[in-house]
Coordinates of C-alpha atoms in Angstrom, one line a residue:
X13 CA 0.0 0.0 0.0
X14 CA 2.5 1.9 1.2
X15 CA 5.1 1.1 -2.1
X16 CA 2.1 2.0 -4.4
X17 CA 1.4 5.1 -3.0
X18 CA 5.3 6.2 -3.3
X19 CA 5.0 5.5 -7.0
X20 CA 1.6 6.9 -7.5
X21 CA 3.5 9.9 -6.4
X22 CA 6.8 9.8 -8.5
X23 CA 4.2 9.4 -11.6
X24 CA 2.3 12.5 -10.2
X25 CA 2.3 15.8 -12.1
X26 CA 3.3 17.5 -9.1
X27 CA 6.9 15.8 -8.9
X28 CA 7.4 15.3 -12.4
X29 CA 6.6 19.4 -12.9
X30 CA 8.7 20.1 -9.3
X31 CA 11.3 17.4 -11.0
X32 CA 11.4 19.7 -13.8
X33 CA 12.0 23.0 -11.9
X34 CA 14.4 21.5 -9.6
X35 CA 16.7 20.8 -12.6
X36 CA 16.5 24.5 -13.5
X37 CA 17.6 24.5 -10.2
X38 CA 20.5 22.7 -10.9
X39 CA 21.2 24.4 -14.2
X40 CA 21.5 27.8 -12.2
X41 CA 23.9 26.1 -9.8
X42 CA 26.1 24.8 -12.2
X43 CA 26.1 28.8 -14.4
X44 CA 27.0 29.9 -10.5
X45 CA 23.9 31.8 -10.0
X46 CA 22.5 29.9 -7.3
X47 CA 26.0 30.5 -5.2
X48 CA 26.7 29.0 -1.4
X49 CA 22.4 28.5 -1.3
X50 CA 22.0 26.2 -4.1
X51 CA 20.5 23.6 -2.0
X52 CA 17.8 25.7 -0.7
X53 CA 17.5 27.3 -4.5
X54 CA 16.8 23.3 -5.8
X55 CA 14.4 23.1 -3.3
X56 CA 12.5 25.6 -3.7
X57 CA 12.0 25.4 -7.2
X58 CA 10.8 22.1 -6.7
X59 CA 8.3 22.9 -4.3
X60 CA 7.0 25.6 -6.6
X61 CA 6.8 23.5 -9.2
X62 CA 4.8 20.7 -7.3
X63 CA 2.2 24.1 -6.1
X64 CA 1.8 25.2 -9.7
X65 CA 1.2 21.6 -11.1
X66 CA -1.6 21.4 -13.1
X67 CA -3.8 19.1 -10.6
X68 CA -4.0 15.0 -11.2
X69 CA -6.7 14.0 -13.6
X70 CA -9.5 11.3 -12.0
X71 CA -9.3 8.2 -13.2
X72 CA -11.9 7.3 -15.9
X73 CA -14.7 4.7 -14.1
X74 CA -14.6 1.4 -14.9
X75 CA -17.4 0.5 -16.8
X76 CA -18.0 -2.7 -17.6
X77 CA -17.2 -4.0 -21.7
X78 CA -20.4 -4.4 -24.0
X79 CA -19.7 -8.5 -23.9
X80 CA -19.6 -8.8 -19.9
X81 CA -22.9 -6.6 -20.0
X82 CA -24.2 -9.4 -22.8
X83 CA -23.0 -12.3 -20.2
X84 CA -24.9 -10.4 -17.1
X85 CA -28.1 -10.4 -19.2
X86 CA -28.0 -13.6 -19.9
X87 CA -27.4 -15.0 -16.6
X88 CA -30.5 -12.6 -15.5
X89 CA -32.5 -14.3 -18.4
X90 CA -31.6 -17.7 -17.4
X91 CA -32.9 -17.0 -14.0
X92 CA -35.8 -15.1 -15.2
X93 CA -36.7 -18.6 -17.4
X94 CA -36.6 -20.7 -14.2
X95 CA -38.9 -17.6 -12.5
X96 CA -41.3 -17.9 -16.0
X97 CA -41.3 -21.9 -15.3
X98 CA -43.4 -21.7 -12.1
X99 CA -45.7 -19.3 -13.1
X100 CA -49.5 -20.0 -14.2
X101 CA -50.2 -18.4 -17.3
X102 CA -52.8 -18.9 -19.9
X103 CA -52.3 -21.1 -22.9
X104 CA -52.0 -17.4 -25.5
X105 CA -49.8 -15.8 -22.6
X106 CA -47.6 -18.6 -22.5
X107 CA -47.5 -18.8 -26.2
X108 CA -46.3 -14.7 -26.6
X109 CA -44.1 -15.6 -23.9
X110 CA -42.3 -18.9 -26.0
X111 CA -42.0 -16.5 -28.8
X112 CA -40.1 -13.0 -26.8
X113 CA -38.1 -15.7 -25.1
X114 CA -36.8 -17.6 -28.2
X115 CA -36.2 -14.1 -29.7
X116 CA -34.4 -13.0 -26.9
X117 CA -32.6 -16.7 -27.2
X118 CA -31.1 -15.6 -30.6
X119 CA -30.1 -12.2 -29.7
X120 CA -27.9 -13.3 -26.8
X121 CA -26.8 -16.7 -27.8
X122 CA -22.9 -16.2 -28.4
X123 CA -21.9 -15.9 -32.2
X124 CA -22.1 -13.4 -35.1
X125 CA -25.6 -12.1 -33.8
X126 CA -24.4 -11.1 -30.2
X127 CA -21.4 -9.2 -31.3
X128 CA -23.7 -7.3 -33.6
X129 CA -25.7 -6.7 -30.7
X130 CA -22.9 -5.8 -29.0
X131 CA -22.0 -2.6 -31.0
X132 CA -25.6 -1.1 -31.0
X133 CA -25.9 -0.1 -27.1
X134 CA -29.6 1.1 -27.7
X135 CA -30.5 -2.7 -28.4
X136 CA -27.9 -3.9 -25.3
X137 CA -30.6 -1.5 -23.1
X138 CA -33.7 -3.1 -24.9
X139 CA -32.6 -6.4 -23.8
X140 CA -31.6 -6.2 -21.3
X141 CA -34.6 -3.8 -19.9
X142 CA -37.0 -6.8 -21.6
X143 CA -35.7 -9.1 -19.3
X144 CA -35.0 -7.6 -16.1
X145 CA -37.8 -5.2 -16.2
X146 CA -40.4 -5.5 -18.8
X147 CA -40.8 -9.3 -18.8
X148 CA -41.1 -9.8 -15.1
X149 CA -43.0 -7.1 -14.4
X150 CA -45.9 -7.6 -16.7
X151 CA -46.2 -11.1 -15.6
X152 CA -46.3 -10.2 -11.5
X153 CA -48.9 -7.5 -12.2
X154 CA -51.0 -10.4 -13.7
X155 CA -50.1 -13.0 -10.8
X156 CA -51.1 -10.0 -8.6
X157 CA -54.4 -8.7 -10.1
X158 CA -56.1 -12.1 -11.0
X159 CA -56.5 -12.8 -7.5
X160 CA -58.5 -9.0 -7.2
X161 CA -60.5 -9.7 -10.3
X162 CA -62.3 -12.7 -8.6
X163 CA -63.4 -10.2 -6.0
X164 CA -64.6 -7.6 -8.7
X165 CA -66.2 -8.9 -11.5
X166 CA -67.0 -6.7 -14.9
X167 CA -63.5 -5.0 -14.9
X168 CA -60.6 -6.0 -17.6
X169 CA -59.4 -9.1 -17.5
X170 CA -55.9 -9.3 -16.3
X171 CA -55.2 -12.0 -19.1
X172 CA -56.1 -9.4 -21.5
X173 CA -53.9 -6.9 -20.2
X174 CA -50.9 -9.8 -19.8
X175 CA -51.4 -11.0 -23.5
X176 CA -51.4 -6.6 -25.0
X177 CA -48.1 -6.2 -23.4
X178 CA -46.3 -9.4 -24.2
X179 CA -47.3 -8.9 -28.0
X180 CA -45.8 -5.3 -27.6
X181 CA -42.8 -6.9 -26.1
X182 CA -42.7 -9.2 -28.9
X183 CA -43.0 -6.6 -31.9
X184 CA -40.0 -4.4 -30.2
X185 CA -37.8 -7.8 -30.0
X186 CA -38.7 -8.4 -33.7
X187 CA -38.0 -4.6 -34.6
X188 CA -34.5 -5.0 -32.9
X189 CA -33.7 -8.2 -34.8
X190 CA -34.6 -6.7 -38.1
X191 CA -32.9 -3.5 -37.3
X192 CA -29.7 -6.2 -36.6
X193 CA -30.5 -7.9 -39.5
X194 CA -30.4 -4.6 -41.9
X195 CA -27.3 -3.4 -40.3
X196 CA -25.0 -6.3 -40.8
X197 CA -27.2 -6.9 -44.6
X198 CA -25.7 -2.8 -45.6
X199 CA -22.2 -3.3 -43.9
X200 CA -21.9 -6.3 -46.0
X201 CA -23.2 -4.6 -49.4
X202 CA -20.5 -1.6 -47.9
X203 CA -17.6 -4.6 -47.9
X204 CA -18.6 -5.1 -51.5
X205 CA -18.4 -2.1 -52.8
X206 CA -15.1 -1.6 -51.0
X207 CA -13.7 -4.2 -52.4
X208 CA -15.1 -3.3 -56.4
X209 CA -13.7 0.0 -55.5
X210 CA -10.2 -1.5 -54.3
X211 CA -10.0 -3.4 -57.9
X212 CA -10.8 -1.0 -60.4

C-alpha cells in the first residue's frame, strides 16, 4: 500500500513538474547563480513546481465491456426462465411468452448475432430492460391482479392486459432483430463495394 502510494506519487504531475523545476535548479547552480544556497535554490524550485502543477486527472470509471454486460443479461435471463417456469399463465400468454423468449434466445446466444448486438448499445438496453424489467414485471402484475378480479367482476381481464403487453414486447424484439439484421445486410453490401472500388 505503502510502495504503491510512493510510486503513484513519482508518476504525479506535481513531482514530475517540481522534478522539472528542480533541474532549473541545478542548471543555475552549475552557471554559479544559485552561489553558497544552491540547496535551498533546488528546493524551492521544486516545491514551486509541485504548487503550480496542473492538478492530477480522476481516473476514468470502470465501466463494464459491452460483452460482460451481454453475459450479465444472460445470466438474468436464465434466471428469469426458471422464475417464468413456475408461473400460471394462460395457454396465448404462454404462447407470446415462448415466442419474446426464443427471440431473446437468438439475440444473446454467443456468435455473429451477439457481437452485432454488442456494438448497437440502444439494443444492449432493450434487452436487457425486456428481461429484467419489462418481462417480469408484466407477468407479477397479472399473478397479482387475478387474485382481485375474482373479488370484482366486470372489470378488464388481467389476461387481456398480460397477453397486450407481451405482443408489444414481442413486436420491439422483432423490430431490434430486423434493425440487426439490416445493419449487418448494408455493412456487408459496404464490404462489396469496397472491395469493387479497391480493384478498379
Amino acid at each position: 500500500m505503502a510502495t504503491s502510494k510512493v510510486l503513484g506519487y513519482l508518476e504525479s504531475r506535481k513531482n514530475l513538474t517540481g522534478g522539472a523545476c528542480g533541474v532549473v535548479g541545478l542548471v543555475l547552480t552549475f552557471t554559479g547563480v544559485a552561489g553558497p544556497y544552491w540547496p535551498a535554490v533546488v528546493a524551492g524550485l521544486y516545491g514551486a513546481g509541485a504548487l503550480v502543477a496542473p492538478p492530477e486527472r480522476p481516473a476514468l470509471p470502470d465501466f463494464p465491456s459491452p460483452s460482460a454486460q451481454l453475459d450479465a443479461i444472460r445470466a438474468d435471463f436464465g434466471k428469469l426462465r426458471g422464475y417464468l417456469a413456475h408461473v400460471d399463465l394462460p395457454a396465448t400468454s404462454a404462447e407470446w411468452l415462448a415466442e419474446i423468449a426464443e427471440l431473446l434466445t437468438a439475440l444473446l446466444e454467443p456468435g455473429w448475432v451477439a457481437e452485432a448486438l454488442v456494438q448497437d448499445p440502444d439494443g444492449v438496453h432493450t434487452v436487457s430492460r425486456a428481461v429484467r424489467q419489462d418481462i417480469p414485471e408484466a407477468v407479477d402484475a397479472y399473478v397479482r391482479t387475478r387474485w382481485w378480479t375474482r373479488m370484482t367482476p366486470g372489470t378488464e381481464s388481467p389476461e387481456h392486459h398480460l397477453d397486450r403487453q407481451l405482443a408489444l414486447l414481442r413486436e420491439e424484439a422483432e423490430h431490434l432483430v430486423t434493425d440487426l439484421r439490416d445493419r449487418e445486410a448494408r455493412r456487408q453490401e459496404s464490404h462489396t463495394r469496397y472491395l469493387e472500388e479497391r480493384n478498379n
